[in-house]
Coordinates of C-alpha atoms and ligand atoms in Angstrom, one line a residue:
X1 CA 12.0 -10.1 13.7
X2 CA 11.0 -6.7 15.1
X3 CA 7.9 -5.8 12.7
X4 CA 5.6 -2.6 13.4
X5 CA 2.5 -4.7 12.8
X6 CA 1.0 -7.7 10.5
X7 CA -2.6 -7.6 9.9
X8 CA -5.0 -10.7 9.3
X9 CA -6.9 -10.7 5.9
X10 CA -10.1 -11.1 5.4
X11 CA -9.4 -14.5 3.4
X12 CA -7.8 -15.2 6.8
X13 CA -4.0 -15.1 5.5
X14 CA -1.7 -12.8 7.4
X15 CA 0.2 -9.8 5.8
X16 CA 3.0 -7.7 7.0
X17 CA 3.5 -4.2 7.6
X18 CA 5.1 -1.9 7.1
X19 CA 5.9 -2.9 2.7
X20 CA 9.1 -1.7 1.1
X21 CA 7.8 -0.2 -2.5
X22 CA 9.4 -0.6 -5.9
X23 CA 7.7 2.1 -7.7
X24 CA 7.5 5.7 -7.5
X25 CA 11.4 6.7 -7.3
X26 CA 12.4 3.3 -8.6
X27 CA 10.0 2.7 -11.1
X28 CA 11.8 1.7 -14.5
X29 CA 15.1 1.4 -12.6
X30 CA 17.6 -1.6 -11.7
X31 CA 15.6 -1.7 -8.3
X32 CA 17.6 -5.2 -7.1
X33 CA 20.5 -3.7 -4.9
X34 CA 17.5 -1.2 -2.9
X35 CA 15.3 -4.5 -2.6
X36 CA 18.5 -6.5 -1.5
X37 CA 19.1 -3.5 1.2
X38 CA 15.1 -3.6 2.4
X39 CA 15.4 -7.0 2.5
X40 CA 19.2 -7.2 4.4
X41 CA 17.8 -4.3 7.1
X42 CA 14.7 -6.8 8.1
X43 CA 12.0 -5.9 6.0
X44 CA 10.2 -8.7 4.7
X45 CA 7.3 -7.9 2.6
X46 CA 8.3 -6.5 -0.9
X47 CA 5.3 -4.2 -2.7
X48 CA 6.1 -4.4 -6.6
X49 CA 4.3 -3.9 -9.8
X50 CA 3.9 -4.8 -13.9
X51 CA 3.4 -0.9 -14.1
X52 CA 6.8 -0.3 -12.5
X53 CA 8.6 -2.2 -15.0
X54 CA 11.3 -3.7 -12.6
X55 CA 10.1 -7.0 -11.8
X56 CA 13.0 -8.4 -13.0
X57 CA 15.8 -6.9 -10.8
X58 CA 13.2 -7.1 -8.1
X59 CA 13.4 -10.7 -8.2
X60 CA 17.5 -10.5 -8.7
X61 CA 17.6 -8.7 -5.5
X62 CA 14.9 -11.2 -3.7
X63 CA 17.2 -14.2 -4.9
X64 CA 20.3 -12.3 -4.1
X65 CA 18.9 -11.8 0.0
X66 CA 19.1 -15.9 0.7
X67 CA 15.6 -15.8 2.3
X68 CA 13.5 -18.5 2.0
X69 CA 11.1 -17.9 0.0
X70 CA 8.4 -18.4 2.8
X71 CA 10.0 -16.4 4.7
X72 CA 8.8 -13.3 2.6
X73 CA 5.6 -11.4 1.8
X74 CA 5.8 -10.7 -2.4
X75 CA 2.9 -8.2 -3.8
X76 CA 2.7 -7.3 -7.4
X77 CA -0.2 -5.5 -9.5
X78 CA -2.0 -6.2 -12.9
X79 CA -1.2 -3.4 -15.6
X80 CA -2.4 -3.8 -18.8
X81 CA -3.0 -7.2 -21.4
X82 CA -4.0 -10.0 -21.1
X83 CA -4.5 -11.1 -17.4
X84 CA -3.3 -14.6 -17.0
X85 CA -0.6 -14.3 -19.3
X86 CA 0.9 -10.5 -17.8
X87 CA 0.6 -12.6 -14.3
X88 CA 2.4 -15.5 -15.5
X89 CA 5.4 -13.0 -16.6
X90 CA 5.4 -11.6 -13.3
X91 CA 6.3 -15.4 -12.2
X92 CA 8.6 -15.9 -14.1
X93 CA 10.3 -11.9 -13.8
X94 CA 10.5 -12.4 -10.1
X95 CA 11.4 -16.1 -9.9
X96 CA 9.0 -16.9 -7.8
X97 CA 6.3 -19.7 -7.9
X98 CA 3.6 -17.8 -6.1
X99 CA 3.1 -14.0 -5.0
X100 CA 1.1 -13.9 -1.9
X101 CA -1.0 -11.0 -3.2
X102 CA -2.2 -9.6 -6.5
X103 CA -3.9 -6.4 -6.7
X104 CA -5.5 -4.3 -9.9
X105 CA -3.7 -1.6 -10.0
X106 CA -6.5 0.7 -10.8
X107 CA -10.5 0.1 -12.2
X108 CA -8.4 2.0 -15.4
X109 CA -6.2 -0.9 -16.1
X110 CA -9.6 -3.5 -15.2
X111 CA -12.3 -0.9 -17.1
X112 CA -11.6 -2.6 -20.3
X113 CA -12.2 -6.3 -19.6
X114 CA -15.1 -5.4 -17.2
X115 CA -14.5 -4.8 -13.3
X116 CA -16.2 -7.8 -12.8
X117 CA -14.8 -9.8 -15.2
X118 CA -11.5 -9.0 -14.2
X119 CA -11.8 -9.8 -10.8
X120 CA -13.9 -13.1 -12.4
X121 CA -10.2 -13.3 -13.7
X122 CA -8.1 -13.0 -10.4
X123 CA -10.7 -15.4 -8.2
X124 CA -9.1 -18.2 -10.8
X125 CA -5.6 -16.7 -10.5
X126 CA -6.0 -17.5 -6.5
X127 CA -7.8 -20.6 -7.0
X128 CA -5.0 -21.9 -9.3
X129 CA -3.0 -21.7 -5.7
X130 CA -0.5 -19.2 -7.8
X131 CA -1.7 -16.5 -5.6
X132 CA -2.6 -16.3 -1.6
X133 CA -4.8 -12.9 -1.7
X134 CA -6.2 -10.7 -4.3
X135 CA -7.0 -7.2 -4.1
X136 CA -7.8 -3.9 -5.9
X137 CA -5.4 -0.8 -5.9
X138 CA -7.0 3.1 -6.2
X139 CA -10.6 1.6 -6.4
X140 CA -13.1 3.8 -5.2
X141 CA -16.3 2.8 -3.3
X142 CA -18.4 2.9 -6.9
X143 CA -15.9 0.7 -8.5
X144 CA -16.2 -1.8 -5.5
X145 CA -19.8 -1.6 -5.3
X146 CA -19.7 -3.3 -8.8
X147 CA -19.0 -6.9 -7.9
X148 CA -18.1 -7.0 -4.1
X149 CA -21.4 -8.6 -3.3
X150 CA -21.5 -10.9 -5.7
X151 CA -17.9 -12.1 -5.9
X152 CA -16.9 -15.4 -4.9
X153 CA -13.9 -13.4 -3.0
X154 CA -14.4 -10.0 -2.0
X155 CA -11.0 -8.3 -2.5
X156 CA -8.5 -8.7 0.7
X157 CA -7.1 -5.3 0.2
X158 CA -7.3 -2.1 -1.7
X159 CA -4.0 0.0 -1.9
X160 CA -5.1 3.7 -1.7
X161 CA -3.1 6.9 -1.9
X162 CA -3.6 7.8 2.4
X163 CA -2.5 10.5 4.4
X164 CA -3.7 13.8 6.8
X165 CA -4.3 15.7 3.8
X166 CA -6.4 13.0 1.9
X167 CA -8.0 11.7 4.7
X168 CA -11.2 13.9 4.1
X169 CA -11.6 12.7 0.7
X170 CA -10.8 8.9 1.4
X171 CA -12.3 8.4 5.2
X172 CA -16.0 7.5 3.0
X173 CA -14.0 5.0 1.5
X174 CA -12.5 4.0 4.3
X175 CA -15.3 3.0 6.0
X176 CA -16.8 1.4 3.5
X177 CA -13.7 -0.9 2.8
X178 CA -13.7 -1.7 6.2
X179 CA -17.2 -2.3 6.6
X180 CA -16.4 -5.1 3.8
X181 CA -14.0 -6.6 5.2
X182 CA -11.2 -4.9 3.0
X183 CA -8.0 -4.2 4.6
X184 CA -6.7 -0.5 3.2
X185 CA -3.2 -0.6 2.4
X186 CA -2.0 3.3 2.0
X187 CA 0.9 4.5 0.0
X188 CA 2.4 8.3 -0.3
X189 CA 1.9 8.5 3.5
X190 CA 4.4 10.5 4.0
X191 CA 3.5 13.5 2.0
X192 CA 2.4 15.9 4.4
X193 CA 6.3 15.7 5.0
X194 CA 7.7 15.2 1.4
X195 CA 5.6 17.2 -0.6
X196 CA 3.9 19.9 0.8
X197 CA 4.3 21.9 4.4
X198 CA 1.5 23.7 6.5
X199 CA 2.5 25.3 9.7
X200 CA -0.4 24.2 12.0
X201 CA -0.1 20.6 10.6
X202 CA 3.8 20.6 11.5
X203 CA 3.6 22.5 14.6
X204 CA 0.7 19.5 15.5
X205 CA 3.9 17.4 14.3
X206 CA 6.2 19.0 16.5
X207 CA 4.4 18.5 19.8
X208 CA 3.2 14.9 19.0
X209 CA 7.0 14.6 18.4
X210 CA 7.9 15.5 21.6
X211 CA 5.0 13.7 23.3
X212 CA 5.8 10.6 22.0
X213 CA 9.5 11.0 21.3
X214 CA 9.3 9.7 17.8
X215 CA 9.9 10.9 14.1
X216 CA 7.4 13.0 12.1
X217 CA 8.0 9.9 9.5
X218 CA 6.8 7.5 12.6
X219 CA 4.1 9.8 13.8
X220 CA 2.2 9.3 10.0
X221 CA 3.0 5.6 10.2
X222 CA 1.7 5.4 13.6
X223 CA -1.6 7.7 12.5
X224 CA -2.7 5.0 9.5
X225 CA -2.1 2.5 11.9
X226 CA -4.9 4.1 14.4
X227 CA -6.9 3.7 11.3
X228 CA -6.4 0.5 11.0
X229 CA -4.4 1.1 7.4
X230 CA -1.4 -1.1 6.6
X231 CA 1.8 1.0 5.6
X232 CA 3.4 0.6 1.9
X233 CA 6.6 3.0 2.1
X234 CA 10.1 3.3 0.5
X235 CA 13.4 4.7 1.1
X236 CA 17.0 4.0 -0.2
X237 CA 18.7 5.6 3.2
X238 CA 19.9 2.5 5.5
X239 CA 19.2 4.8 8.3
X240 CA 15.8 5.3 7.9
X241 CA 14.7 1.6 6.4
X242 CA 16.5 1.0 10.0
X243 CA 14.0 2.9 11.2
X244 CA 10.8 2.0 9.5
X245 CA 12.3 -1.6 10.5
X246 CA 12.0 -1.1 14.1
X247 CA 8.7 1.0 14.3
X248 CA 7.1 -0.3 17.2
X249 CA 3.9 0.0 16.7
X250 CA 3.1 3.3 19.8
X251 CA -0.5 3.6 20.4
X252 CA -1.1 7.1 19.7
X253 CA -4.1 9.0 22.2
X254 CA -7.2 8.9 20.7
X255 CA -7.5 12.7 20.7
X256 CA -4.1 12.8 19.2
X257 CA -5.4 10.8 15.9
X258 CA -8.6 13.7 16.1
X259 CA -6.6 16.2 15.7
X260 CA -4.2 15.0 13.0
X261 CA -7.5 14.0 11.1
X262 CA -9.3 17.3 11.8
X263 CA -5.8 20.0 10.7
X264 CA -5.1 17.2 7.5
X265 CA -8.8 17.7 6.7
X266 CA -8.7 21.6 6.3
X267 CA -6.5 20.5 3.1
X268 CA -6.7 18.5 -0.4
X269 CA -3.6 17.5 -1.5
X270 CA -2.9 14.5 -4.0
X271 CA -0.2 13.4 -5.6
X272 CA -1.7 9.9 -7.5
X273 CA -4.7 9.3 -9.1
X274 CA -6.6 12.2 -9.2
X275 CA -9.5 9.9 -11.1
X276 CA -9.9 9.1 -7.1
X277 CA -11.8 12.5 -6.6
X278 CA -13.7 12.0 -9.5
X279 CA -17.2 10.8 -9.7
X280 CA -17.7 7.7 -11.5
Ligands
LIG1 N1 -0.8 1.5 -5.9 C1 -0.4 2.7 -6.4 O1 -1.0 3.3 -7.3 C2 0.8 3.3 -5.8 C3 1.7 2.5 -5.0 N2 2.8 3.1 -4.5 C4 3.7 2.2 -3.7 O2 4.0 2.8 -2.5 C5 5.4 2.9 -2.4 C6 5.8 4.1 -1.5 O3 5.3 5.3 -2.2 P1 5.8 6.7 -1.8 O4 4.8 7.7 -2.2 O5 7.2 6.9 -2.3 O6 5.8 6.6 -0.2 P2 6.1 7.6 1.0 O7 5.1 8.7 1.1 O8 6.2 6.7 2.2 O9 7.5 8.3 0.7 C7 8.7 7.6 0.6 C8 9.7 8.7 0.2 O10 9.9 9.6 1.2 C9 11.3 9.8 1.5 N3 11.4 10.0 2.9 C10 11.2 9.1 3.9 N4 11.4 9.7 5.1 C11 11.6 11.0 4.9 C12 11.9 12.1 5.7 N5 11.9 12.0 7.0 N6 12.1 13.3 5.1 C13 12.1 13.4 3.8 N7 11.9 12.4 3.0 C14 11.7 11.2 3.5 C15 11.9 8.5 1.1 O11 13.3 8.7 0.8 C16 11.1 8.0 -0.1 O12 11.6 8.5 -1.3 C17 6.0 2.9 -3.8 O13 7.3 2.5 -3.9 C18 5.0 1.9 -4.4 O14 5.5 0.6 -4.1 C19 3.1 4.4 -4.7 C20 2.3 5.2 -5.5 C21 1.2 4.7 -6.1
LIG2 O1 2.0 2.7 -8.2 C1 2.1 3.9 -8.4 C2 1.5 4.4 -9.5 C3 2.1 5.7 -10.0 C4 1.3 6.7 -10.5 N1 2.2 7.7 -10.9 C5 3.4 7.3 -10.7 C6 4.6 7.9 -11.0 C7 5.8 7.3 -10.7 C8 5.8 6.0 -10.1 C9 4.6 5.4 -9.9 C10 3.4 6.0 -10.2

């Protein structure tokens, strides 16, 4: 299998990169015949979530693929309710007997049982052996500051919004994840594409392009890579989950990264969680 990169975690399991997503365009849709083509083009690791309210066809299209079980990487997130009991309806949504990581969606969804005591919660979750890894989604450095020290598990991963035109914003974070041990998974990476255009950050684009003689899409995968951020992406086009299938993982210059960092930092755009620019 021809993955652009695994990463080891920090509870010393192994995770794969890039992650085909469920949510955003397939959130509250039949999501099994997209998951069925992620999974039939090579990728292996499928990111899902309660909030996305397609667990079910998620796991239709898992079953539907014929790969073993092991064989794949399942995440899902906590929404809201009761913690054991929403997890135990993820099991049974996806037909599975284990995910290999469970992340809070957001301190929001964990703020009313306590951030501690929610992640109290998912240390038992993992020690039950129904879970490999558990991690955090759009936590900020206060809301980690709250029980990472003390936990019996400090989270393996925390699922941020990450791109050029965050990256300002988020590097503090970052580096504090990382100083922790906490592998950052980014999602929305590819919105200084999608979303929103600014000449000198696509005519940066447009040489790197040529330099390296790869997509603009592969050029923002390859620049949270130099960061050391795992990739959660999407796409319903057999041509391009081709293509995030067979990234391969290019090195790009060091000065290269700089100055994709420095033009994404003149900018502030987010699309998700905007409580992530807030103070706590
Ligand atoms: N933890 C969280 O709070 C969140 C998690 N996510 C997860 O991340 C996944 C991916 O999120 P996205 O923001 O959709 O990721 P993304 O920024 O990678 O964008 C993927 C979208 O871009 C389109 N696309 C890909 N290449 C393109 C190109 N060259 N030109 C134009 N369009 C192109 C695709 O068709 C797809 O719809 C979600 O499905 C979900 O699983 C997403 C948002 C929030
Ligand atoms: O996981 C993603 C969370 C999210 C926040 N806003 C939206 C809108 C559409 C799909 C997912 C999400």
């Amino acid at each position: 299998m021809s993955y652009f990169n695994d990463f080891r975690l920090n509870d010393n399991a192994v995770i794969l990169s890039p992650a085909y997503g469920t949510g955003t365009v397939l959130k509250g849709r039949d999501a099994a015949k997209n998951v069925l083509q992620a999974i039939q083009s090579g990728l292996r690791h499928i990111d899902c979530a309660q909030f996305y309210e397609n667990e079910e066809s998620v796991g239709k299209g898992i079953k539907a693929s014929g790969v073993p079980r092991e064989e794949l990487y399942i995440t899902t997130k906590y929404a809201t309710g009761d913690i054991r009991e929403t997890f135990r309806n993820s099991l049974l949504s996806l037909e599975v007997d284990y995910v290999d990581l469970f992340l809070i969606h957001s301190a929001k969804y964990a703020q009313p049982h306590g951030l501690m005591e929610s992640w109290d919660l998912l240390e038992e979750l993992k020690d039950s052996g129904k879970i490999r890894s558990i991690g955090v989604s759009n936590y900020r450095v206060d809301d980690l500051k709250q029980f990472v020290d003390t936990a019996k598990y400090k989270p393996a991963v925390n699922q941020i919004e990450f791109h050029p035109f965050v990256y300002g914003k988020a590097k503090e974070l970052l580096s504090y994840c990382q100083s922790k041990g906490i592998l950052v998974a980014s999602y929305g990476g590819l919105s200084p594409i999608t979303k929103i255009r600014h000449e000198d950050f696509d005519d940066l684009l447009n040489k790197l392009s040529q330099k390296y003689n790869l997509s603009h899409q592969a050029l923002l995968y390859n620049w949270a890579r130099a960061h050391n951020v795992m990739v959660v992406t999407t796409s319903s086009k057999a041509e391009r989950l081709e293509e995030i299938k067979s990234l391969s993982g290019t090195k790009l210059d060091q000065e290269d990264v700089e100055e994709l960092d420095r033009i994404g930092e003149k900018y502030h755009h987010r699309y998700y969680m905007s409580v992530m620019d807030e103070k706590e």
